[in-house]
Tab-separated table of C-alpha atoms in Angstrom:
chain	number	residue	atom	x	y	z
A	15	ASN	CA	-6.614	-4.192	-17.316
A	16	GLU	CA	-6.093	-7.819	-18.268
A	17	ILE	CA	-5.531	-7.186	-21.970
A	18	ALA	CA	-1.893	-8.149	-22.483
A	19	GLY	CA	0.138	-5.589	-24.384
A	20	ASP	CA	-2.346	-2.745	-23.928
A	21	LEU	CA	0.376	-0.211	-23.207
A	22	ASN	CA	-1.918	2.733	-23.946
A	23	MET	CA	-4.427	1.475	-21.372
A	24	SER	CA	-7.305	1.548	-23.854
A	25	TYR	CA	-9.053	-1.190	-21.857
A	26	PHE	CA	-8.392	0.217	-18.408
A	27	THR	CA	-11.494	0.118	-16.213
A	28	ILE	CA	-12.544	0.457	-12.578
A	29	ASP	CA	-15.969	-1.108	-13.192
A	30	HIS	CA	-15.180	-3.739	-10.544
A	31	ASP	CA	-15.014	-0.952	-7.933
A	32	ARG	CA	-18.196	0.864	-8.904
A	33	LEU	CA	-20.630	-1.658	-7.407
A	34	GLU	CA	-19.585	-1.565	-3.750
A	35	ILE	CA	-16.177	0.014	-3.105
A	36	ILE	CA	-16.800	3.497	-4.493
A	37	PRO	CA	-20.340	3.815	-3.063
A	38	LEU	CA	-18.991	2.867	0.383
A	39	ALA	CA	-16.206	5.443	0.103
A	40	LEU	CA	-18.708	8.119	-0.891
A	41	ARG	CA	-21.011	7.225	2.004
A	42	ALA	CA	-18.057	7.570	4.387
A	43	GLN	CA	-17.157	10.956	2.908
A	44	LYS	CA	-20.754	12.140	3.259
A	45	ALA	CA	-20.896	11.055	6.900
A	46	ALA	CA	-17.609	12.825	7.597
A	47	SER	CA	-18.845	15.974	5.865
A	48	GLN	CA	-21.976	15.996	8.002
A	49	ALA	CA	-19.663	16.029	11.021
A	50	ASN	CA	-17.665	18.905	9.476
A	51	GLU	CA	-14.708	16.620	8.776
A	52	ASP	CA	-12.731	16.321	5.531
A	53	LEU	CA	-12.227	12.597	4.929
A	54	GLN	CA	-9.154	11.903	2.795
A	55	TRP	CA	-8.082	8.566	1.343
A	56	LEU	CA	-4.709	6.944	0.839
A	57	SER	CA	-4.358	4.430	-2.006
A	58	THR	CA	-1.750	1.693	-2.187
A	59	PRO	CA	-1.110	-0.531	-5.215
A	60	TRP	CA	-0.305	-4.164	-4.497
A	61	SER	CA	0.387	-5.476	-7.991
A	62	PRO	CA	0.371	-4.401	-11.623
A	63	PRO	CA	-1.547	-6.593	-14.086
A	64	GLY	CA	0.202	-9.936	-14.501
A	65	TRP	CA	1.233	-9.280	-18.093
A	66	MET	CA	3.419	-6.395	-16.903
A	67	LYS	CA	5.353	-8.613	-14.492
A	68	ARG	CA	8.289	-10.945	-14.928
A	69	ASN	CA	6.445	-13.867	-13.310
A	70	GLY	CA	3.290	-13.294	-15.366
A	71	PHE	CA	0.846	-13.211	-12.436
A	72	MET	CA	-0.547	-10.614	-10.056
A	73	ARG	CA	0.179	-12.977	-7.179
A	74	ASN	CA	3.809	-13.403	-6.178
A	75	SER	CA	6.716	-11.563	-7.737
A	76	GLU	CA	10.308	-11.716	-8.773
A	77	LYS	CA	12.562	-8.797	-7.831
A	78	PRO	CA	12.265	-6.553	-9.651
A	79	GLY	CA	8.653	-7.475	-10.244
A	80	LEU	CA	8.006	-5.366	-13.340
A	81	LEU	CA	9.396	-6.343	-16.710
A	82	GLU	CA	12.563	-4.322	-17.158
A	83	ARG	CA	11.340	-2.282	-20.109
A	84	ASP	CA	10.713	1.445	-20.272
A	85	ASP	CA	7.408	0.972	-22.097
A	86	ILE	CA	6.150	-1.279	-19.283
A	87	HIS	CA	7.192	1.213	-16.607
A	88	GLU	CA	5.552	4.026	-18.555
A	89	ALA	CA	2.360	1.977	-18.979
A	90	TYR	CA	2.223	1.124	-15.289
A	91	ALA	CA	2.594	4.787	-14.316
A	92	LEU	CA	-0.275	5.545	-16.719
A	93	TYR	CA	-2.300	2.729	-15.127
A	94	LEU	CA	-1.942	4.353	-11.701
A	95	LYS	CA	-2.694	7.802	-13.102
A	96	LEU	CA	-5.906	6.550	-14.739
A	97	TYR	CA	-6.964	4.991	-11.442
A	98	LEU	CA	-6.652	8.407	-9.815
A	99	ASP	CA	-8.486	10.013	-12.750
A	100	GLU	CA	-11.465	7.683	-12.450
A	101	TYR	CA	-11.726	7.835	-8.672
A	102	LYS	CA	-11.520	11.618	-8.723
A	103	ALA	CA	-14.260	11.741	-11.374
A	104	ALA	CA	-16.382	9.503	-9.140
A	105	GLY	CA	-15.932	11.941	-6.253
A	106	VAL	CA	-13.512	9.915	-4.106
A	107	ASN	CA	-11.110	12.223	-2.275
A	108	ILE	CA	-7.741	10.467	-2.703
A	109	ARG	CA	-5.002	12.741	-1.375
A	110	ARG	CA	-2.102	10.332	-0.864
A	111	MET	CA	-0.653	7.382	-2.741
A	112	THR	CA	2.167	5.012	-1.909
A	113	ILE	CA	4.202	3.574	-4.759
A	114	GLN	CA	4.047	-0.063	-3.683
A	115	ASN	CA	2.718	-2.072	-0.771
A	116	GLU	CA	5.557	-3.937	0.969
A	117	PRO	CA	8.005	-3.863	-1.952
A	118	HIS	CA	10.337	-6.308	-0.188
A	119	VAL	CA	7.824	-9.132	-0.798
A	120	ALA	CA	8.916	-11.485	-3.597
A	121	GLY	CA	9.645	-15.167	-4.117
A	122	GLN	CA	6.745	-16.491	-2.037
A	123	PHE	CA	6.143	-20.238	-1.752
A	124	PHE	CA	2.798	-21.999	-2.424
A	125	ILE	CA	0.506	-19.556	-0.638
A	126	THR	CA	0.941	-16.236	-2.399
A	127	TYR	CA	-0.775	-12.864	-2.679
A	128	PRO	CA	-0.519	-9.845	-5.012
A	129	CYS	CA	2.848	-8.122	-4.739
A	130	ASN	CA	5.499	-6.397	-6.825
A	131	GLY	CA	9.068	-6.623	-5.620
A	132	MET	CA	11.407	-3.646	-5.859
A	133	ASN	CA	14.304	-2.278	-3.854
A	134	GLY	CA	14.825	1.354	-2.944
A	135	THR	CA	16.926	2.121	-6.012
A	136	GLN	CA	14.315	0.599	-8.318
A	137	GLU	CA	11.541	2.558	-6.604
A	138	ALA	CA	13.562	5.745	-7.053
A	139	VAL	CA	13.967	5.114	-10.790
A	140	PHE	CA	10.254	4.396	-11.273
A	141	LEU	CA	9.391	7.520	-9.289
A	142	LYS	CA	11.748	9.994	-10.962
A	143	ARG	CA	11.382	8.804	-14.566
A	144	PHE	CA	7.763	7.711	-14.770
A	145	LEU	CA	5.315	8.097	-11.888
A	146	GLY	CA	6.509	11.354	-10.343
A	147	PRO	CA	6.419	13.561	-13.459
A	148	LEU	CA	3.074	12.104	-14.570
A	149	LEU	CA	1.300	12.604	-11.238
A	150	ASN	CA	2.896	16.001	-10.691
A	151	ALA	CA	1.312	17.156	-13.955
A	152	SER	CA	-2.050	15.411	-13.630
A	153	HIS	CA	-2.712	15.136	-9.890
A	154	PRO	CA	-0.734	17.744	-7.949
A	155	GLU	CA	-3.238	17.321	-5.100
A	156	VAL	CA	-2.030	13.744	-4.479
A	157	GLU	CA	1.010	13.359	-2.234
A	158	ILE	CA	3.419	10.496	-2.962
A	159	TYR	CA	4.682	8.405	-0.051
A	160	ILE	CA	7.616	6.020	-0.398
A	161	HIS	CA	8.601	2.741	1.323
A	162	ASP	CA	5.244	1.497	2.720
A	163	ASP	CA	6.998	-1.464	4.314
A	164	GLN	CA	8.381	-2.744	7.615
A	165	LYS	CA	10.046	-0.429	10.104
A	166	ASP	CA	13.176	-2.528	10.549
A	167	ILE	CA	14.176	-2.147	6.885
A	168	MET	CA	13.104	1.460	6.389
A	169	ILE	CA	16.433	3.219	6.936
A	170	ASP	CA	18.271	1.707	3.962
A	171	TYR	CA	15.198	1.754	1.710
A	172	VAL	CA	14.271	5.389	2.317
A	173	THR	CA	17.909	6.468	2.096
A	174	ALA	CA	18.233	4.811	-1.327
A	175	VAL	CA	15.294	6.854	-2.616
A	176	MET	CA	16.206	10.136	-0.936
A	177	ASP	CA	19.854	9.945	-2.040
A	178	ASP	CA	18.558	10.176	-5.602
A	179	LYS	CA	17.885	13.921	-5.759
A	180	GLU	CA	15.655	13.656	-8.821
A	181	ALA	CA	13.453	11.073	-7.112
A	182	ALA	CA	13.505	12.920	-3.786
A	183	ALA	CA	11.936	15.945	-5.474
A	184	TYR	CA	8.691	13.953	-5.811
A	185	VAL	CA	8.653	12.520	-2.269
A	186	ASP	CA	6.056	13.948	0.109
A	187	GLY	CA	6.459	11.475	2.967
A	188	VAL	CA	7.334	8.002	4.227
A	189	ALA	CA	4.745	5.287	4.816
A	190	PHE	CA	5.514	2.298	7.011
A	191	HIS	CA	3.946	-0.795	8.611
A	192	TRP	CA	4.166	-1.844	12.234
A	193	TYR	CA	5.929	-5.151	11.507
A	194	GLY	CA	9.603	-5.925	12.021
A	195	SER	CA	10.342	-6.292	15.757
A	196	ASN	CA	6.759	-5.258	16.374
A	197	LEU	CA	6.213	-2.930	19.368
A	198	HIS	CA	9.989	-2.665	19.816
A	199	ASN	CA	10.937	-0.794	16.639
A	200	TYR	CA	10.456	2.915	17.297
A	201	GLN	CA	14.194	3.595	17.171
A	202	PHE	CA	14.011	3.300	13.382
A	203	LEU	CA	11.564	6.208	13.234
A	204	LYS	CA	13.797	8.253	15.526
A	205	GLU	CA	16.864	7.560	13.396
A	206	LEU	CA	15.088	8.349	10.138
A	207	ASN	CA	13.651	11.595	11.504
A	208	ALA	CA	17.123	12.689	12.559
A	209	LYS	CA	18.277	12.102	8.988
A	210	TYR	CA	15.259	13.706	7.271
A	211	PRO	CA	13.583	15.969	9.851
A	212	ASN	CA	11.181	17.554	7.354
A	213	LEU	CA	9.851	14.276	5.950
A	214	PRO	CA	6.379	13.351	7.286
A	215	PHE	CA	5.793	9.795	8.533
A	216	LEU	CA	2.522	7.909	8.188
A	217	ALA	CA	1.753	4.482	9.693
A	218	THR	CA	-0.231	2.781	6.931
A	219	GLU	CA	-0.772	-0.784	8.149
A	220	ALA	CA	-1.257	-2.650	11.386
A	221	THR	CA	-3.191	-5.841	11.912
A	222	LEU	CA	-3.737	-8.488	14.547
A	223	GLU	CA	-3.782	-12.256	14.238
A	224	SER	CA	-6.815	-14.135	12.981
A	225	PRO	CA	-9.528	-14.294	15.679
A	226	ILE	CA	-9.308	-18.099	15.780
A	227	GLN	CA	-5.616	-17.812	16.768
A	228	GLN	CA	-6.097	-15.314	19.580
A	229	THR	CA	-5.947	-16.499	23.189
A	230	LYS	CA	-5.989	-13.071	24.876
A	231	PRO	CA	-8.205	-10.727	22.820
A	232	TRP	CA	-7.835	-7.834	25.284
A	233	TYR	CA	-4.059	-7.993	25.059
A	234	GLU	CA	-4.300	-7.970	21.273
A	235	GLY	CA	-6.179	-4.674	21.526
A	236	VAL	CA	-3.594	-3.254	23.912
A	237	LYS	CA	-1.005	-3.703	21.138
A	238	TYR	CA	-2.794	-1.036	19.141
A	239	GLY	CA	-2.503	1.451	21.979
A	240	ILE	CA	1.189	0.714	22.458
A	241	ASP	CA	1.939	1.142	18.783
A	242	ILE	CA	-0.100	4.300	18.262
A	243	ILE	CA	1.615	5.997	21.204
A	244	GLY	CA	5.039	4.718	20.163
A	245	ASP	CA	4.623	5.987	16.606
A	246	LEU	CA	3.202	9.372	17.584
A	247	ASN	CA	6.071	9.883	20.017
A	248	GLN	CA	8.476	9.469	17.082
A	249	HIS	CA	7.161	12.083	14.665
A	250	THR	CA	4.362	10.072	13.018
A	251	THR	CA	1.428	12.144	11.730
A	252	GLY	CA	-1.224	9.419	11.496
A	253	TRP	CA	-1.969	5.734	12.072
A	254	ILE	CA	-4.068	3.429	9.883
A	255	GLU	CA	-5.385	-0.039	10.710
A	256	TRP	CA	-5.213	-2.429	7.771
A	257	ASN	CA	-8.850	-3.571	7.999
A	258	VAL	CA	-11.823	-1.687	9.368
A	259	LEU	CA	-14.335	-4.474	8.634
A	260	LEU	CA	-13.917	-8.229	8.098
A	261	ASP	CA	-16.184	-11.225	8.511
A	262	LYS	CA	-16.497	-13.185	11.758
A	263	VAL	CA	-13.476	-15.395	11.039
A	264	GLY	CA	-11.234	-12.590	9.785
A	265	GLY	CA	-11.735	-12.885	6.040
A	266	PRO	CA	-12.074	-12.661	3.136
A	267	THR	CA	-8.521	-13.118	1.975
A	268	CYS	CA	-6.767	-12.877	-1.384
A	269	GLN	CA	-4.182	-15.604	-0.864
A	270	GLY	CA	-3.830	-18.693	-3.011
A	271	PRO	CA	-1.640	-20.310	-5.693
A	272	SER	CA	-0.008	-17.756	-8.000
A	273	SER	CA	-1.575	-19.096	-11.186
A	274	GLU	CA	-5.129	-19.337	-9.816
A	275	ARG	CA	-7.802	-16.705	-9.221
A	276	GLU	CA	-9.461	-18.520	-6.315
A	277	CYS	CA	-8.758	-17.585	-2.718
A	278	LEU	CA	-8.138	-20.235	-0.096
A	279	PRO	CA	-10.453	-20.009	2.941
A	280	LEU	CA	-8.934	-19.093	6.320
A	281	ILE	CA	-5.449	-18.626	4.825
A	282	GLY	CA	-4.137	-15.179	5.670
A	283	ASN	CA	-7.129	-14.186	7.768
A	284	CYS	CA	-6.559	-11.537	10.415
A	285	ASP	CA	-8.454	-9.309	12.805
A	286	ALA	CA	-10.329	-6.051	12.269
A	287	ALA	CA	-11.888	-3.321	14.366
A	288	ILE	CA	-15.332	-4.619	13.323
A	289	ARG	CA	-16.140	-8.258	12.481
A	290	ALA	CA	-19.556	-9.116	11.101
A	291	ASP	CA	-21.071	-11.488	8.546
């Protein structure tokens, strides 16, 4: 929704997703069903519309990223709820949502990508006052996962949310990425599980370097095995690669100057399980 000030979301649309994204998701669900599997999706917002943010753009962010107004927070919660409405109506089986992808990201320089900075306390407020009650009423089938960020900062972030009892009532699990002392960071999962033993963990992002930067492709693949085993040994219920399919050089990417819509080639490219043009 790029109509500034549309707090009621009258112009909200997912038309952009109907051409390729939703049909691909439905094909995947059909294939899973034919194999007697129930394919479930996790959705992760990266940025609100620029007019809702303090910096005015989807790319980059201040911290907090959202304008500090209740009507903006309420509108953004509605924005996310309508996304779930439309995808459900289209037949896409979304069963989990994180509140924000890598909420620590803010204040990027030159090369930027969509983000929305918030700390744990700010995420707790958004969850307990706006998003949690709305999704609990409209989409009780969708579980809400907090954090969705690096392992080495997860203890303080998750604690800030869970210490707020009103916010904690809406928390179904903790999402995290494999970064932050990568392959040597499983102690953070162990510590967090000891603190919240009934809170499910889900690894929601891992990615390898761009293919043109790799010198030992086999070793890059071994990293996946190390991380999957390390996470599962520390109470993690699932593990998601960031990209299933990219082009031969590890794109496309969404990085570029904050005020522009264009994406810069080869900037931010990474690896995927399948690469094809």
